[in-house]
Amino acid sequence: WNLVLVFTIGPLAAGYFRIMTTGTALSRRRAIPHFLPAILILLYLLPDYLQNAELKRQRLDQLIHSGLIAHRWIMLPGIMHLSAYLALSLYSVRHVLNRHALKTEATVRYLLFFAVYGFVINAIGVYAMFALSRKLAVITYGGIALLIPLIYLVRRRHPELMLHLGQVSRREKYRRSQLGGHDGDGLANRLTDLMETEQIYLTEDLTLAQLAAALQITPHQLSELFNDHLKTNFAGYINGFRVRHACRMLIAHPKQTVLTVAYDSGFQSRSTFHSAFTRETGMSPIRYRKNHLKPGPD
């Protein structure tokens, strides 16, 4: 059963940390593949489990006399499997593994303890398999078997710690997403000033990188500003200003053609202009001009 347990604990631990940090679990359909190795090992060992007591003793004697050679090629992949899932669990909460969180959050310290505990036990297991040490193998099996009960006991004694992990995760994500130290509201104001004062959106081949350079931030930080703070994207934001400019042009210069207004507003083609204009205003440029122009005197 120890071999089955080794292949089971990894997916269970990864799923547990997922629930604690995101509040959601994998669907059954997506979770089952993670347990396929454990199921295959169970099927492989099932004939041994179903044998009578005498045959089980004989099988155990064979294992004892052959050292750990007989099953180390199953145990080693099992340890690697568990290590991979521990690493996956740590990767999913990597944003909380920093000096600030370790100093201020007991939850993160417990998380790091369990991760280090798991990796140490796995390292002992790998050494035990190559050194063919029964004592170290027993320590490995026991250590792995204790991992889930230890997590359970900590959760029972300090339920707020594990529940708090999701809050810590969200808080650290927010703290680390402050645009590389830039204030999001301040950047948004600077961006608005670029649009309204310098009318940078009129540059028809304007790119995200060029706009980021004008703000003295990276393109990634500008994308984060659009996505997380302004709830839009680069094209939508720029086209919004261009459409509003076109609206003013259509009224102020009624003799200009729609195509001229489109180009003067920063658009590179009539189709792009028409699509963006209709999406923003709910009507075509021609209809907009007709609806807003005051009729001339008879």
GROMACS .gro file of C-alpha atoms in nm:
model
  298
    1TRP     CA    1   0.000   0.000   0.000
    2ASN     CA    2   0.296   0.232   0.054
    3LEU     CA    3   0.366   0.240  -0.320
    4VAL     CA    4   0.006   0.332  -0.397
    5LEU     CA    5   0.021   0.598  -0.126
    6VAL     CA    6   0.335   0.753  -0.275
    7PHE     CA    7   0.160   0.800  -0.611
    8THR     CA    8  -0.155   0.936  -0.444
    9ILE     CA    9  -0.023   1.199  -0.202
   10GLY     CA   10   0.123   1.425  -0.473
   11PRO     CA   11  -0.204   1.491  -0.659
   12LEU     CA   12  -0.390   1.522  -0.328
   13ALA     CA   13  -0.144   1.784  -0.199
   14ALA     CA   14  -0.151   1.981  -0.525
   15GLY     CA   15  -0.531   1.976  -0.527
   16TYR     CA   16  -0.544   2.082  -0.164
   17PHE     CA   17  -0.321   2.384  -0.221
   18ARG     CA   18  -0.523   2.475  -0.529
   19ILE     CA   19  -0.842   2.483  -0.321
   20MET     CA   20  -0.675   2.683  -0.045
   21THR     CA   21  -0.533   2.947  -0.280
   22THR     CA   22  -0.803   2.975  -0.548
   23GLY     CA   23  -1.112   2.837  -0.378
   24THR     CA   24  -1.176   2.604  -0.673
   25ALA     CA   25  -1.107   2.236  -0.732
   26LEU     CA   26  -1.040   2.050  -1.054
   27SER     CA   27  -1.340   1.882  -1.208
   28ARG     CA   28  -1.355   1.504  -1.173
   29ARG     CA   29  -1.278   1.464  -1.542
   30ARG     CA   30  -0.960   1.674  -1.513
   31ALA     CA   31  -0.857   1.525  -1.178
   32ILE     CA   32  -0.872   1.155  -1.273
   33PRO     CA   33  -0.563   1.160  -1.502
   34HIS     CA   34  -0.353   1.279  -1.207
   35PHE     CA   35  -0.439   0.957  -1.021
   36LEU     CA   36  -0.380   0.719  -1.313
   37PRO     CA   37  -0.027   0.620  -1.194
   38ALA     CA   38  -0.168   0.524  -0.852
   39ILE     CA   39  -0.449   0.328  -1.018
   40LEU     CA   40  -0.202   0.142  -1.243
   41ILE     CA   41   0.022   0.057  -0.946
   42LEU     CA   42  -0.282  -0.067  -0.755
   43LEU     CA   43  -0.381  -0.293  -1.046
   44TYR     CA   44  -0.022  -0.417  -1.074
   45LEU     CA   45  -0.007  -0.508  -0.704
   46LEU     CA   46  -0.366  -0.633  -0.679
   47PRO     CA   47  -0.274  -1.001  -0.733
   48ASP     CA   48  -0.038  -0.978  -0.433
   49TYR     CA   49  -0.309  -0.820  -0.219
   50LEU     CA   50  -0.555  -1.098  -0.307
   51GLN     CA   51  -0.319  -1.383  -0.215
   52ASN     CA   52  -0.371  -1.582   0.101
   53ALA     CA   53  -0.165  -1.512   0.411
   54GLU     CA   54   0.094  -1.782   0.341
   55LEU     CA   55   0.169  -1.660  -0.010
   56LYS     CA   56   0.190  -1.303   0.119
   57ARG     CA   57   0.452  -1.412   0.374
   58GLN     CA   58   0.650  -1.587   0.102
   59ARG     CA   59   0.632  -1.277  -0.115
   60LEU     CA   60   0.748  -1.062   0.176
   61ASP     CA   61   1.039  -1.299   0.243
   62GLN     CA   62   1.143  -1.267  -0.121
   63LEU     CA   63   1.144  -0.889  -0.094
   64ILE     CA   64   1.343  -0.899   0.229
   65HIS     CA   65   1.607  -1.135   0.091
   66SER     CA   66   1.637  -0.945  -0.236
   67GLY     CA   67   1.682  -0.615  -0.054
   68LEU     CA   68   1.508  -0.323  -0.221
   69ILE     CA   69   1.612  -0.413  -0.574
   70ALA     CA   70   1.283  -0.588  -0.650
   71HIS     CA   71   1.070  -0.277  -0.624
   72ARG     CA   72   1.301   0.022  -0.629
   73TRP     CA   73   1.225   0.084  -0.997
   74ILE     CA   74   0.866   0.145  -0.892
   75MET     CA   75   0.953   0.336  -0.576
   76LEU     CA   76   1.197   0.572  -0.748
   77PRO     CA   77   0.944   0.695  -1.005
   78GLY     CA   78   0.698   0.728  -0.717
   79ILE     CA   79   0.934   0.956  -0.527
   80MET     CA   80   1.002   1.158  -0.842
   81HIS     CA   81   0.626   1.176  -0.900
   82LEU     CA   82   0.569   1.310  -0.549
   83SER     CA   83   0.855   1.559  -0.585
   84ALA     CA   84   0.708   1.687  -0.911
   85TYR     CA   85   0.372   1.752  -0.747
   86LEU     CA   86   0.535   1.921  -0.449
   87ALA     CA   87   0.722   2.145  -0.690
   88LEU     CA   88   0.396   2.211  -0.877
   89SER     CA   89   0.226   2.305  -0.550
   90LEU     CA   90   0.509   2.544  -0.462
   91TYR     CA   91   0.501   2.694  -0.810
   92SER     CA   92   0.129   2.764  -0.777
   93VAL     CA   93   0.194   2.971  -0.464
   94ARG     CA   94   0.534   3.110  -0.567
   95HIS     CA   95   0.409   3.466  -0.530
   96VAL     CA   96   0.375   3.419  -0.151
   97LEU     CA   97   0.723   3.270  -0.105
   98ASN     CA   98   0.911   3.592  -0.044
   99ARG     CA   99   1.087   3.758   0.248
  100HIS     CA  100   0.799   3.993   0.320
  101ALA     CA  101   0.540   3.714   0.343
  102LEU     CA  102   0.770   3.485   0.544
  103LYS     CA  103   0.818   3.758   0.803
  104THR     CA  104   0.454   3.859   0.833
  105GLU     CA  105   0.249   3.547   0.756
  106ALA     CA  106   0.256   3.231   0.972
  107THR     CA  107   0.060   3.057   0.696
  108VAL     CA  108   0.351   3.094   0.454
  109ARG     CA  109   0.597   2.959   0.712
  110TYR     CA  110   0.381   2.648   0.760
  111LEU     CA  111   0.358   2.607   0.384
  112LEU     CA  112   0.735   2.627   0.347
  113PHE     CA  113   0.784   2.380   0.634
  114PHE     CA  114   0.565   2.118   0.467
  115ALA     CA  115   0.738   2.171   0.132
  116VAL     CA  116   1.086   2.133   0.283
  117TYR     CA  117   0.966   1.832   0.484
  118GLY     CA  118   0.840   1.666   0.167
  119PHE     CA  119   1.158   1.729  -0.030
  120VAL     CA  120   1.380   1.604   0.256
  121ILE     CA  121   1.178   1.281   0.284
  122ASN     CA  122   1.200   1.235  -0.092
  123ALA     CA  123   1.577   1.291  -0.088
  124ILE     CA  124   1.612   1.027   0.185
  125GLY     CA  125   1.399   0.793  -0.026
  126VAL     CA  126   1.615   0.836  -0.334
  127TYR     CA  127   1.929   0.767  -0.133
  128ALA     CA  128   1.765   0.464   0.031
  129MET     CA  129   1.678   0.313  -0.307
  130PHE     CA  130   2.030   0.349  -0.445
  131ALA     CA  131   2.201   0.249  -0.119
  132LEU     CA  132   1.954  -0.039  -0.071
  133SER     CA  133   1.904   0.071   0.289
  134ARG     CA  134   1.598  -0.087   0.451
  135LYS     CA  135   1.613   0.150   0.751
  136LEU     CA  136   1.610   0.459   0.533
  137ALA     CA  137   1.334   0.308   0.320
  138VAL     CA  138   1.122   0.260   0.632
  139ILE     CA  139   1.191   0.623   0.731
  140THR     CA  140   1.086   0.732   0.382
  141TYR     CA  141   0.763   0.531   0.388
  142GLY     CA  142   0.684   0.655   0.737
  143GLY     CA  143   0.764   1.016   0.651
  144ILE     CA  144   0.544   1.009   0.343
  145ALA     CA  145   0.261   0.843   0.535
  146LEU     CA  146   0.284   1.115   0.803
  147LEU     CA  147   0.258   1.405   0.558
  148ILE     CA  148  -0.120   1.407   0.521
  149PRO     CA  149  -0.189   1.349   0.895
  150LEU     CA  150   0.048   1.637   0.979
  151ILE     CA  151  -0.137   1.871   0.744
  152TYR     CA  152  -0.467   1.752   0.891
  153LEU     CA  153  -0.350   1.811   1.250
  154VAL     CA  154  -0.225   2.161   1.172
  155ARG     CA  155  -0.551   2.242   1.000
  156ARG     CA  156  -0.751   2.110   1.296
  157ARG     CA  157  -0.543   2.300   1.550
  158HIS     CA  158  -0.512   2.621   1.348
  159PRO     CA  159  -0.796   2.622   1.090
  160GLU     CA  160  -0.746   2.990   1.026
  161LEU     CA  161  -0.396   2.927   0.887
  162MET     CA  162  -0.507   2.723   0.589
  163LEU     CA  163  -0.816   2.935   0.529
  164HIS     CA  164  -0.590   3.239   0.546
  165LEU     CA  165  -0.368   3.106   0.267
  166GLY     CA  166  -0.613   3.217  -0.001
  167GLN     CA  167  -0.622   3.568   0.145
  168VAL     CA  168  -0.243   3.581   0.163
  169SER     CA  169  -0.220   3.459  -0.196
  170ARG     CA  170  -0.455   3.727  -0.325
  171ARG     CA  171  -0.286   3.998  -0.117
  172GLU     CA  172   0.063   3.905  -0.236
  173LYS     CA  173  -0.053   3.890  -0.598
  174TYR     CA  174  -0.194   4.239  -0.560
  175ARG     CA  175   0.119   4.366  -0.383
  176ARG     CA  176   0.345   4.225  -0.656
  177SER     CA  177   0.124   4.353  -0.935
  178GLN     CA  178   0.172   4.719  -0.849
  179LEU     CA  179   0.320   4.777  -1.193
  180GLY     CA  180   0.680   4.741  -1.081
  181GLY     CA  181   0.644   5.000  -0.806
  182HIS     CA  182   0.440   5.244  -1.016
  183ASP     CA  183   0.111   5.373  -0.886
  184GLY     CA  184  -0.173   5.247  -1.107
  185ASP     CA  185  -0.392   5.554  -1.062
  186GLY     CA  186  -0.098   5.784  -1.126
  187LEU     CA  187  -0.010   5.600  -1.447
  188ALA     CA  188  -0.372   5.610  -1.560
  189ASN     CA  189  -0.374   5.988  -1.510
  190ARG     CA  190  -0.050   6.027  -1.705
  191LEU     CA  191  -0.193   5.813  -1.982
  192THR     CA  192  -0.508   6.025  -1.998
  193ASP     CA  193  -0.294   6.338  -2.014
  194LEU     CA  194  -0.099   6.192  -2.308
  195MET     CA  195  -0.424   6.123  -2.485
  196GLU     CA  196  -0.602   6.451  -2.418
  197THR     CA  197  -0.313   6.698  -2.422
  198GLU     CA  198  -0.068   6.551  -2.671
  199GLN     CA  199  -0.329   6.351  -2.865
  200ILE     CA  200  -0.079   6.071  -2.917
  201TYR     CA  201  -0.361   5.847  -3.039
  202LEU     CA  202  -0.362   6.040  -3.370
  203THR     CA  203  -0.040   5.859  -3.465
  204GLU     CA  204  -0.188   5.601  -3.700
  205ASP     CA  205   0.087   5.341  -3.651
  206LEU     CA  206   0.103   5.384  -3.273
  207THR     CA  207   0.214   5.063  -3.098
  208LEU     CA  208   0.195   4.938  -2.742
  209ALA     CA  209   0.573   4.964  -2.711
  210GLN     CA  210   0.574   5.327  -2.829
  211LEU     CA  211   0.302   5.424  -2.584
  212ALA     CA  212   0.482   5.241  -2.302
  213ALA     CA  213   0.803   5.427  -2.386
  214ALA     CA  214   0.616   5.758  -2.370
  215LEU     CA  215   0.500   5.662  -2.019
  216GLN     CA  216   0.851   5.535  -1.929
  217ILE     CA  217   0.725   5.189  -1.838
  218THR     CA  218   0.756   4.847  -2.004
  219PRO     CA  219   0.499   4.712  -2.252
  220HIS     CA  220   0.415   4.440  -1.998
  221GLN     CA  221   0.339   4.700  -1.732
  222LEU     CA  222   0.124   4.896  -1.976
  223SER     CA  223  -0.070   4.581  -2.064
  224GLU     CA  224  -0.125   4.522  -1.692
  225LEU     CA  225  -0.248   4.880  -1.656
  226PHE     CA  226  -0.500   4.825  -1.936
  227ASN     CA  227  -0.614   4.481  -1.821
  228ASP     CA  228  -0.623   4.518  -1.442
  229HIS     CA  229  -0.683   4.889  -1.382
  230LEU     CA  230  -0.867   5.017  -1.687
  231LYS     CA  231  -1.045   4.689  -1.772
  232THR     CA  232  -0.977   4.722  -2.144
  233ASN     CA  233  -0.701   4.651  -2.395
  234PHE     CA  234  -0.463   4.865  -2.598
  235ALA     CA  235  -0.668   4.866  -2.919
  236GLY     CA  236  -0.997   4.932  -2.743
  237TYR     CA  237  -0.852   5.217  -2.539
  238ILE     CA  238  -0.684   5.392  -2.834
  239ASN     CA  239  -0.980   5.342  -3.067
  240GLY     CA  240  -1.209   5.495  -2.807
  241PHE     CA  241  -1.015   5.822  -2.821
  242ARG     CA  242  -0.995   5.806  -3.200
  243VAL     CA  243  -1.370   5.758  -3.232
  244ARG     CA  244  -1.442   6.050  -2.999
  245HIS     CA  245  -1.205   6.263  -3.205
  246ALA     CA  246  -1.381   6.153  -3.522
  247CYS     CA  247  -1.719   6.245  -3.372
  248ARG     CA  248  -1.597   6.599  -3.316
  249MET     CA  249  -1.448   6.615  -3.665
  250LEU     CA  250  -1.768   6.494  -3.831
  251ILE     CA  251  -1.963   6.780  -3.673
  252ALA     CA  252  -1.696   7.052  -3.693
  253HIS     CA  253  -1.606   6.982  -4.056
  254PRO     CA  254  -1.923   6.870  -4.230
  255LYS     CA  255  -1.766   6.904  -4.577
  256GLN     CA  256  -1.483   6.661  -4.506
  257THR     CA  257  -1.537   6.309  -4.630
  258VAL     CA  258  -1.576   6.025  -4.382
  259LEU     CA  259  -1.253   5.869  -4.510
  260THR     CA  260  -1.060   6.192  -4.447
  261VAL     CA  261  -1.201   6.208  -4.094
  262ALA     CA  262  -1.099   5.846  -4.040
  263TYR     CA  263  -0.738   5.908  -4.145
  264ASP     CA  264  -0.717   6.235  -3.953
  265SER     CA  265  -0.837   6.052  -3.641
  266GLY     CA  266  -0.557   5.794  -3.654
  267PHE     CA  267  -0.730   5.504  -3.830
  268GLN     CA  268  -0.545   5.325  -4.108
  269SER     CA  269  -0.845   5.201  -4.306
  270ARG     CA  270  -1.211   5.282  -4.361
  271SER     CA  271  -1.323   4.933  -4.253
  272THR     CA  272  -1.139   4.954  -3.920
  273PHE     CA  273  -1.279   5.302  -3.862
  274HIS     CA  274  -1.636   5.198  -3.947
  275SER     CA  275  -1.618   4.891  -3.722
  276ALA     CA  276  -1.473   5.082  -3.425
  277PHE     CA  277  -1.711   5.376  -3.474
  278THR     CA  278  -2.019   5.155  -3.490
  279ARG     CA  279  -1.908   4.962  -3.183
  280GLU     CA  280  -1.854   5.282  -2.981
  281THR     CA  281  -2.158   5.484  -3.094
  282GLY     CA  282  -2.407   5.225  -3.213
  283MET     CA  283  -2.439   5.387  -3.555
  284SER     CA  284  -2.240   5.450  -3.871
  285PRO     CA  285  -2.032   5.770  -3.914
  286ILE     CA  286  -2.272   5.896  -4.182
  287ARG     CA  287  -2.574   5.839  -3.958
  288TYR     CA  288  -2.394   6.006  -3.667
  289ARG     CA  289  -2.316   6.316  -3.874
  290LYS     CA  290  -2.671   6.333  -4.006
  291ASN     CA  291  -2.820   6.302  -3.656
  292HIS     CA  292  -2.598   6.567  -3.501
  293LEU     CA  293  -2.570   6.832  -3.769
  294LYS     CA  294  -2.814   7.117  -3.722
  295PRO     CA  295  -3.034   7.165  -4.027
  296GLY     CA  296  -2.948   7.479  -4.221
  297PRO     CA  297  -3.191   7.770  -4.266
  298ASP     CA  298  -3.451   7.730  -4.538
   0.00000   0.00000   0.00000
